[in-house]
Amino acid sequence: MKFRKIYIIFFVGLLIIGYFALNRKKEPEQGTEGTQRTEATQAAIPPAPVPGFDSLKALADVKTQVAFGTREPNSKGHSKEVDFLNKQLLACTPSVELQTFTSPGYKPNETLNLTNVIASFNPSATYRILIVTHFDSRPWADEDPDTANRNKPIPAANDGGSGTAVMLEMARQMKDHPPPIGVDLFFDDGEDYGKYSVDNLDRYFLGVKYFVNTKSANFNPRFAILLDMVGDKNALFQPEGYSIQSGQSFVNEVWNTATSLGLSHFKSTKGPQISDDHLPLIQAGIPSVDIIDGLLVGHEAPEADRKYWHTLDDLPKHLSAETLGEVGRLLLTLIYDRIPRDIPSL
């Protein structure tokens, strides 16, 4: 009896163990399928050859924009700029969207007529990144040393024109060399309209604010890269504070790639926190990396010829094809080579 009782207990124990093992096995299988689906979505994509970047063409595009005149909202130069962007981008991709919208100005009964321009490449790709820049001119040169100039709009060669020029040349390269991941080039309007002393940041970043408030719920790029003032001859690009908070891994990807390319204007020492177009994107849940020459803001750069932020001296003479080329090469390397390989870790 003793052995029979033990046998029965042993047999019942085996049944219990088998039951739980079967159910435990079923649960991980479901989880494994979910993991496999996630990994399939984020699996590394074979990298593609990195196309070249015509830095001289990018510098020429800066000069073309400045020749339109200042591009503040409701100006003739602004209308010429939107038409220029639309034509240039349609020559590169059929997927170009013009987002027209309005916003109240500071003058009584003033309405700003604004336009975001968005060009998409590899539109069927599920893994997408967003590249952003503003193209508008600040309507007030409120940092100009000559007080008589402070109600005049700035030429915006660097602060508006440089990022736009880099992205236009990227579009030409992506036309001839389709990228392995999805890329959306977002040229936003009304970035530099606000008056901080009047209403803080309420009327800055108008185009990005409109974009995040109206975008489809299905449009969720993995992360964004913002370009702002990326053409100065002596530019210094450091990891920006809000970008680090938003997505350290993406910041690392950008600056590690710059280091591997030997880009002289990129330094990995932490830079200042800067309120910029990436803030509405971050608030909307899109991690964002701001590539910005941060020492220009507030005239913090020690060099005398770099103190032209928000002045009438924001002219092409301060820019170089070499700097524009570094930024363009970096972005194309990220898109074609680094991000496809590193997708599982990003």
Short mmCIF file of C-alpha atoms in Angstrom, two decimals:
data_model
loop_
_atom_site.label_atom_id
_atom_site.label_comp_id
_atom_site.label_asym_id
_atom_site.label_seq_id
_atom_site.Cartn_x
_atom_site.Cartn_y
_atom_site.Cartn_z
CA MET A 1 0.00 0.00 0.00
CA LYS A 2 2.78 2.33 0.80
CA PHE A 3 4.27 2.03 -2.69
CA ARG A 4 0.86 2.19 -4.35
CA LYS A 5 0.06 5.41 -2.50
CA ILE A 6 3.36 6.89 -3.53
CA TYR A 7 2.74 5.76 -7.12
CA ILE A 8 -0.69 7.39 -7.16
CA ILE A 9 0.69 10.61 -5.68
CA PHE A 10 3.53 10.52 -8.19
CA PHE A 11 1.09 9.95 -11.07
CA VAL A 12 -1.19 12.78 -9.96
CA GLY A 13 1.85 15.02 -9.58
CA LEU A 14 2.88 14.23 -13.13
CA LEU A 15 -0.58 15.17 -14.39
CA ILE A 16 -0.46 18.49 -12.52
CA ILE A 17 3.05 19.28 -13.76
CA GLY A 18 2.03 18.37 -17.30
CA TYR A 19 -1.04 20.56 -17.15
CA PHE A 20 0.90 23.64 -16.03
CA ALA A 21 3.73 22.92 -18.40
CA LEU A 22 1.29 22.74 -21.31
CA ASN A 23 -0.38 26.01 -20.37
CA ARG A 24 2.93 27.69 -19.63
CA LYS A 25 4.19 26.58 -23.02
CA LYS A 26 1.14 27.99 -24.75
CA GLU A 27 1.58 31.43 -23.20
CA PRO A 28 5.22 31.91 -24.28
CA GLU A 29 4.31 30.77 -27.80
CA GLN A 30 1.86 33.66 -28.04
CA GLY A 31 4.47 36.00 -26.62
CA THR A 32 7.09 34.63 -28.99
CA GLU A 33 4.84 35.28 -31.95
CA GLY A 34 4.41 38.84 -30.72
CA THR A 35 8.16 39.19 -30.32
CA GLN A 36 8.72 37.81 -33.80
CA ARG A 37 6.22 40.29 -35.23
CA THR A 38 8.01 43.15 -33.45
CA GLU A 39 11.40 41.97 -34.62
CA ALA A 40 10.08 41.54 -38.16
CA THR A 41 8.86 45.13 -38.08
CA GLN A 42 12.16 46.44 -36.73
CA ALA A 43 14.55 44.01 -38.37
CA ALA A 44 17.72 45.47 -39.76
CA ILE A 45 17.41 46.52 -43.39
CA PRO A 46 20.33 45.95 -45.73
CA PRO A 47 22.19 49.25 -46.06
CA ALA A 48 22.55 50.88 -49.45
CA PRO A 49 25.47 52.77 -51.01
CA VAL A 50 25.56 56.33 -49.72
CA PRO A 51 25.06 58.84 -52.55
CA GLY A 52 27.17 61.92 -52.92
CA PHE A 53 26.18 65.40 -51.78
CA ASP A 54 26.77 68.47 -53.94
CA SER A 55 27.72 71.08 -51.36
CA LEU A 56 28.26 73.78 -53.98
CA LYS A 57 24.70 73.27 -55.20
CA ALA A 58 23.47 73.58 -51.62
CA LEU A 59 25.31 76.87 -51.18
CA ALA A 60 23.85 78.11 -54.47
CA ASP A 61 20.38 77.26 -53.14
CA VAL A 62 21.03 79.46 -50.10
CA LYS A 63 21.90 82.36 -52.38
CA THR A 64 18.83 81.72 -54.54
CA GLN A 65 16.57 81.95 -51.51
CA VAL A 66 18.17 85.15 -50.24
CA ALA A 67 17.75 86.63 -53.74
CA PHE A 68 13.98 86.15 -53.41
CA GLY A 69 14.09 88.76 -50.68
CA THR A 70 13.13 88.18 -47.08
CA ARG A 71 10.65 85.31 -46.63
CA GLU A 72 8.55 86.45 -43.69
CA PRO A 73 4.84 85.49 -43.82
CA ASN A 74 2.69 87.40 -46.35
CA SER A 75 5.72 88.79 -48.20
CA LYS A 76 6.53 88.43 -51.92
CA GLY A 77 9.71 86.59 -51.02
CA HIS A 78 7.68 84.10 -49.00
CA SER A 79 5.42 83.34 -51.98
CA LYS A 80 8.45 82.88 -54.24
CA GLU A 81 10.01 80.53 -51.69
CA VAL A 82 6.95 78.30 -51.46
CA ASP A 83 6.72 78.09 -55.24
CA PHE A 84 10.44 77.33 -55.45
CA LEU A 85 10.22 74.54 -52.89
CA ASN A 86 7.17 73.01 -54.55
CA LYS A 87 8.76 72.94 -58.01
CA GLN A 88 12.13 71.67 -56.81
CA LEU A 89 10.59 68.87 -54.77
CA LEU A 90 8.09 67.79 -57.43
CA ALA A 91 11.06 67.27 -59.72
CA CYS A 92 12.31 64.72 -57.17
CA THR A 93 9.16 62.94 -55.99
CA PRO A 94 5.45 62.95 -56.82
CA SER A 95 4.67 62.78 -53.09
CA VAL A 96 4.66 66.48 -52.23
CA GLU A 97 2.04 68.00 -49.93
CA LEU A 98 1.36 71.68 -49.38
CA GLN A 99 -0.30 72.31 -46.01
CA THR A 100 -1.87 75.76 -46.13
CA PHE A 101 -3.12 77.30 -42.91
CA THR A 102 -3.57 80.66 -41.22
CA SER A 103 -2.59 82.17 -37.92
CA PRO A 104 -3.31 85.56 -36.33
CA GLY A 105 -0.55 88.15 -36.58
CA TYR A 106 0.40 90.81 -34.05
CA LYS A 107 -1.22 93.68 -35.91
CA PRO A 108 -4.98 94.27 -35.43
CA ASN A 109 -7.00 91.99 -37.75
CA GLU A 110 -3.80 90.61 -39.29
CA THR A 111 -3.94 87.07 -40.73
CA LEU A 112 -0.78 85.19 -41.62
CA ASN A 113 -1.03 82.94 -44.68
CA LEU A 114 1.34 80.05 -44.09
CA THR A 115 2.37 76.91 -45.96
CA ASN A 116 4.17 73.77 -44.82
CA VAL A 117 5.81 71.76 -47.61
CA ILE A 118 6.32 68.01 -47.10
CA ALA A 119 8.07 65.68 -49.54
CA SER A 120 8.07 61.91 -49.01
CA PHE A 121 10.48 59.25 -50.26
CA ASN A 122 9.94 55.49 -50.10
CA PRO A 123 6.34 56.16 -49.00
CA SER A 124 5.50 52.47 -48.48
CA ALA A 125 8.25 51.92 -45.90
CA THR A 126 6.98 51.33 -42.36
CA TYR A 127 10.17 52.56 -40.67
CA ARG A 128 10.26 56.31 -41.29
CA ILE A 129 12.27 59.27 -40.11
CA LEU A 130 11.32 62.93 -40.37
CA ILE A 131 13.85 65.58 -41.41
CA VAL A 132 12.76 69.12 -40.53
CA THR A 133 13.81 72.68 -41.20
CA HIS A 134 12.09 76.06 -41.38
CA PHE A 135 12.33 78.29 -44.44
CA ASP A 136 10.72 81.52 -43.22
CA SER A 137 12.53 84.72 -42.28
CA ARG A 138 12.14 86.34 -38.91
CA PRO A 139 10.05 89.51 -39.49
CA TRP A 140 12.10 91.53 -36.98
CA ALA A 141 15.87 91.93 -36.74
CA ASP A 142 15.41 92.47 -33.03
CA GLU A 143 19.05 91.62 -32.22
CA ASP A 144 20.54 94.04 -34.73
CA PRO A 145 23.09 96.43 -33.20
CA ASP A 146 21.45 99.28 -35.13
CA THR A 147 18.13 100.05 -33.44
CA ALA A 148 16.83 101.50 -36.72
CA ASN A 149 16.92 97.99 -38.22
CA ARG A 150 15.04 96.13 -35.52
CA ASN A 151 11.65 96.20 -37.19
CA LYS A 152 13.02 94.94 -40.51
CA PRO A 153 12.90 91.24 -41.56
CA ILE A 154 16.18 89.32 -41.64
CA PRO A 155 17.72 87.87 -44.85
CA ALA A 156 17.80 84.43 -43.16
CA ALA A 157 20.69 82.96 -45.12
CA ASN A 158 21.68 80.70 -42.23
CA ASP A 159 18.58 80.91 -40.03
CA GLY A 160 16.17 79.39 -42.54
CA GLY A 161 18.10 79.15 -45.80
CA SER A 162 20.84 76.71 -44.80
CA GLY A 163 18.72 73.82 -43.58
CA THR A 164 16.38 74.27 -46.54
CA ALA A 165 19.31 74.09 -48.97
CA VAL A 166 20.69 70.90 -47.37
CA MET A 167 17.31 69.20 -47.59
CA LEU A 168 16.77 70.23 -51.22
CA GLU A 169 20.07 68.64 -52.21
CA MET A 170 19.13 65.55 -50.21
CA ALA A 171 15.89 65.36 -52.20
CA ARG A 172 17.83 65.38 -55.47
CA GLN A 173 20.03 62.55 -54.26
CA MET A 174 17.06 60.51 -53.03
CA LYS A 175 15.37 60.93 -56.41
CA ASP A 176 18.25 59.15 -58.14
CA HIS A 177 19.03 56.81 -55.23
CA PRO A 178 15.83 55.65 -53.46
CA PRO A 179 16.52 55.38 -49.72
CA PRO A 180 16.21 52.00 -47.95
CA ILE A 181 14.00 53.52 -45.22
CA GLY A 182 11.13 55.96 -45.40
CA VAL A 183 12.12 59.63 -45.31
CA ASP A 184 9.83 62.65 -45.04
CA LEU A 185 11.34 66.08 -45.65
CA PHE A 186 9.31 68.69 -43.77
CA PHE A 187 9.90 72.36 -44.65
CA ASP A 188 7.91 74.19 -42.02
CA ASP A 189 6.63 77.74 -42.01
CA GLY A 190 6.24 80.37 -39.30
CA GLU A 191 9.02 79.04 -37.08
CA ASP A 192 10.55 82.42 -36.38
CA TYR A 193 7.48 84.62 -36.12
CA GLY A 194 7.05 85.03 -32.37
CA LYS A 195 7.98 87.73 -29.89
CA TYR A 196 9.17 86.12 -26.68
CA SER A 197 8.81 89.32 -24.69
CA VAL A 198 5.12 89.52 -25.64
CA ASP A 199 3.81 85.95 -25.42
CA ASN A 200 6.78 83.66 -24.75
CA LEU A 201 6.81 80.81 -27.30
CA ASP A 202 3.10 81.00 -28.17
CA ARG A 203 3.67 82.26 -31.73
CA TYR A 204 6.91 80.50 -32.53
CA PHE A 205 7.03 77.12 -34.32
CA LEU A 206 3.66 77.76 -36.02
CA GLY A 207 4.19 75.26 -38.83
CA VAL A 208 5.26 72.37 -36.62
CA LYS A 209 2.43 73.09 -34.18
CA TYR A 210 -0.06 72.94 -37.04
CA PHE A 211 1.53 69.74 -38.32
CA VAL A 212 1.35 67.84 -35.04
CA ASN A 213 -2.21 69.02 -34.38
CA THR A 214 -3.49 67.85 -37.77
CA LYS A 215 -1.33 64.87 -38.70
CA SER A 216 -2.87 61.47 -39.25
CA ALA A 217 -2.78 59.14 -36.26
CA ASN A 218 -1.09 56.65 -38.58
CA PHE A 219 1.86 58.93 -39.24
CA ASN A 220 4.37 58.19 -36.50
CA PRO A 221 7.98 58.54 -37.63
CA ARG A 222 10.45 56.69 -35.43
CA PHE A 223 12.28 59.93 -34.75
CA ALA A 224 12.98 63.35 -36.26
CA ILE A 225 16.12 65.33 -37.04
CA LEU A 226 15.84 69.11 -37.06
CA LEU A 227 18.28 71.31 -38.98
CA ASP A 228 18.68 74.90 -37.83
CA MET A 229 21.51 77.27 -38.74
CA VAL A 230 23.71 74.57 -40.28
CA GLY A 231 25.88 76.53 -42.68
CA ASP A 232 28.26 78.82 -40.80
CA LYS A 233 31.94 78.63 -41.78
CA ASN A 234 32.91 78.08 -38.13
CA ALA A 235 29.84 76.14 -37.03
CA LEU A 236 29.87 74.05 -33.88
CA PHE A 237 27.26 71.32 -33.58
CA GLN A 238 26.89 69.81 -30.09
CA PRO A 239 24.22 67.49 -28.66
CA GLU A 240 21.37 69.77 -27.58
CA GLY A 241 19.77 69.40 -24.15
CA TYR A 242 16.13 68.73 -25.04
CA SER A 243 17.26 66.31 -27.74
CA ILE A 244 19.20 64.29 -25.17
CA GLN A 245 16.15 64.16 -22.89
CA SER A 246 13.96 63.17 -25.82
CA GLY A 247 16.07 60.35 -27.21
CA GLN A 248 19.62 59.69 -26.07
CA SER A 249 20.03 56.72 -28.42
CA PHE A 250 19.16 58.83 -31.45
CA VAL A 251 21.53 61.59 -30.36
CA ASN A 252 24.27 58.98 -29.97
CA GLU A 253 23.55 57.62 -33.45
CA VAL A 254 23.92 61.05 -35.02
CA TRP A 255 27.09 62.13 -33.21
CA ASN A 256 28.77 58.72 -33.36
CA THR A 257 28.21 58.72 -37.11
CA ALA A 258 29.63 62.23 -37.37
CA THR A 259 32.69 61.10 -35.44
CA SER A 260 33.16 58.05 -37.67
CA LEU A 261 33.04 60.34 -40.72
CA GLY A 262 35.58 62.71 -39.21
CA LEU A 263 33.28 65.72 -39.47
CA SER A 264 35.12 68.69 -38.01
CA HIS A 265 32.09 70.79 -37.02
CA PHE A 266 30.56 68.09 -34.78
CA LYS A 267 31.73 67.78 -31.18
CA SER A 268 30.27 65.34 -28.67
CA THR A 269 30.50 67.67 -25.66
CA LYS A 270 27.01 68.59 -24.49
CA GLY A 271 25.66 71.86 -25.81
CA PRO A 272 22.99 74.22 -24.43
CA GLN A 273 19.27 73.59 -24.19
CA ILE A 274 17.53 75.50 -26.98
CA SER A 275 13.82 76.07 -27.52
CA ASP A 276 13.37 75.18 -31.18
CA ASP A 277 11.06 73.51 -33.68
CA HIS A 278 11.70 70.10 -32.16
CA LEU A 279 9.78 70.91 -28.96
CA PRO A 280 6.25 70.48 -30.44
CA LEU A 281 7.41 67.22 -32.02
CA ILE A 282 8.76 65.94 -28.71
CA GLN A 283 5.53 66.94 -26.98
CA ALA A 284 3.64 64.96 -29.64
CA GLY A 285 5.65 61.84 -28.81
CA ILE A 286 8.21 62.02 -31.64
CA PRO A 287 11.79 61.85 -30.28
CA SER A 288 13.75 64.60 -31.99
CA VAL A 289 17.39 65.53 -32.47
CA ASP A 290 18.22 69.19 -33.07
CA ILE A 291 21.35 69.77 -35.17
CA ILE A 292 21.89 73.45 -34.44
CA ASP A 293 24.83 75.82 -34.20
CA GLY A 294 23.76 76.64 -30.67
CA LEU A 295 26.38 79.26 -29.84
CA LEU A 296 24.90 81.57 -32.46
CA VAL A 297 21.74 81.88 -30.35
CA GLY A 298 22.04 84.89 -28.09
CA HIS A 299 25.39 85.77 -29.69
CA GLU A 300 27.23 83.36 -27.39
CA ALA A 301 29.88 82.53 -29.99
CA PRO A 302 33.16 84.30 -29.12
CA GLU A 303 34.02 85.18 -32.72
CA ALA A 304 32.94 88.68 -33.79
CA ASP A 305 31.84 87.51 -37.24
CA ARG A 306 29.44 84.96 -35.70
CA LYS A 307 27.24 87.50 -33.93
CA TYR A 308 24.64 87.90 -36.67
CA TRP A 309 21.71 85.90 -35.25
CA HIS A 310 18.42 87.78 -35.82
CA THR A 311 20.23 90.69 -37.49
CA LEU A 312 20.37 92.06 -41.04
CA ASP A 313 23.85 90.52 -41.28
CA ASP A 314 22.50 86.96 -41.62
CA LEU A 315 23.92 86.77 -45.15
CA PRO A 316 25.52 84.10 -47.38
CA LYS A 317 28.98 85.56 -46.73
CA HIS A 318 29.02 83.77 -43.37
CA LEU A 319 28.29 80.34 -44.87
CA SER A 320 30.49 77.72 -46.48
CA ALA A 321 29.86 74.82 -48.83
CA GLU A 322 32.14 72.74 -46.60
CA THR A 323 29.84 73.04 -43.57
CA LEU A 324 26.71 72.41 -45.61
CA GLY A 325 28.45 69.38 -47.09
CA GLU A 326 29.28 67.93 -43.67
CA VAL A 327 25.64 68.11 -42.62
CA GLY A 328 24.42 66.66 -45.92
CA ARG A 329 26.94 63.80 -45.87
CA LEU A 330 25.99 62.99 -42.29
CA LEU A 331 22.28 62.79 -43.03
CA LEU A 332 22.72 60.68 -46.15
CA THR A 333 25.05 58.32 -44.28
CA LEU A 334 22.50 57.95 -41.52
CA ILE A 335 19.67 57.27 -43.97
CA TYR A 336 21.46 54.85 -46.30
CA ASP A 337 23.99 53.12 -44.09
CA ARG A 338 23.73 53.60 -40.33
CA ILE A 339 20.02 53.60 -39.52
CA PRO A 340 19.14 50.56 -41.71
CA ARG A 341 21.77 48.47 -39.92
CA ASP A 342 20.98 49.84 -36.46
CA ILE A 343 17.17 49.73 -36.60
CA PRO A 344 16.82 46.96 -33.96
CA SER A 345 18.63 49.11 -31.41
CA LEU A 346 16.95 52.41 -32.25
#
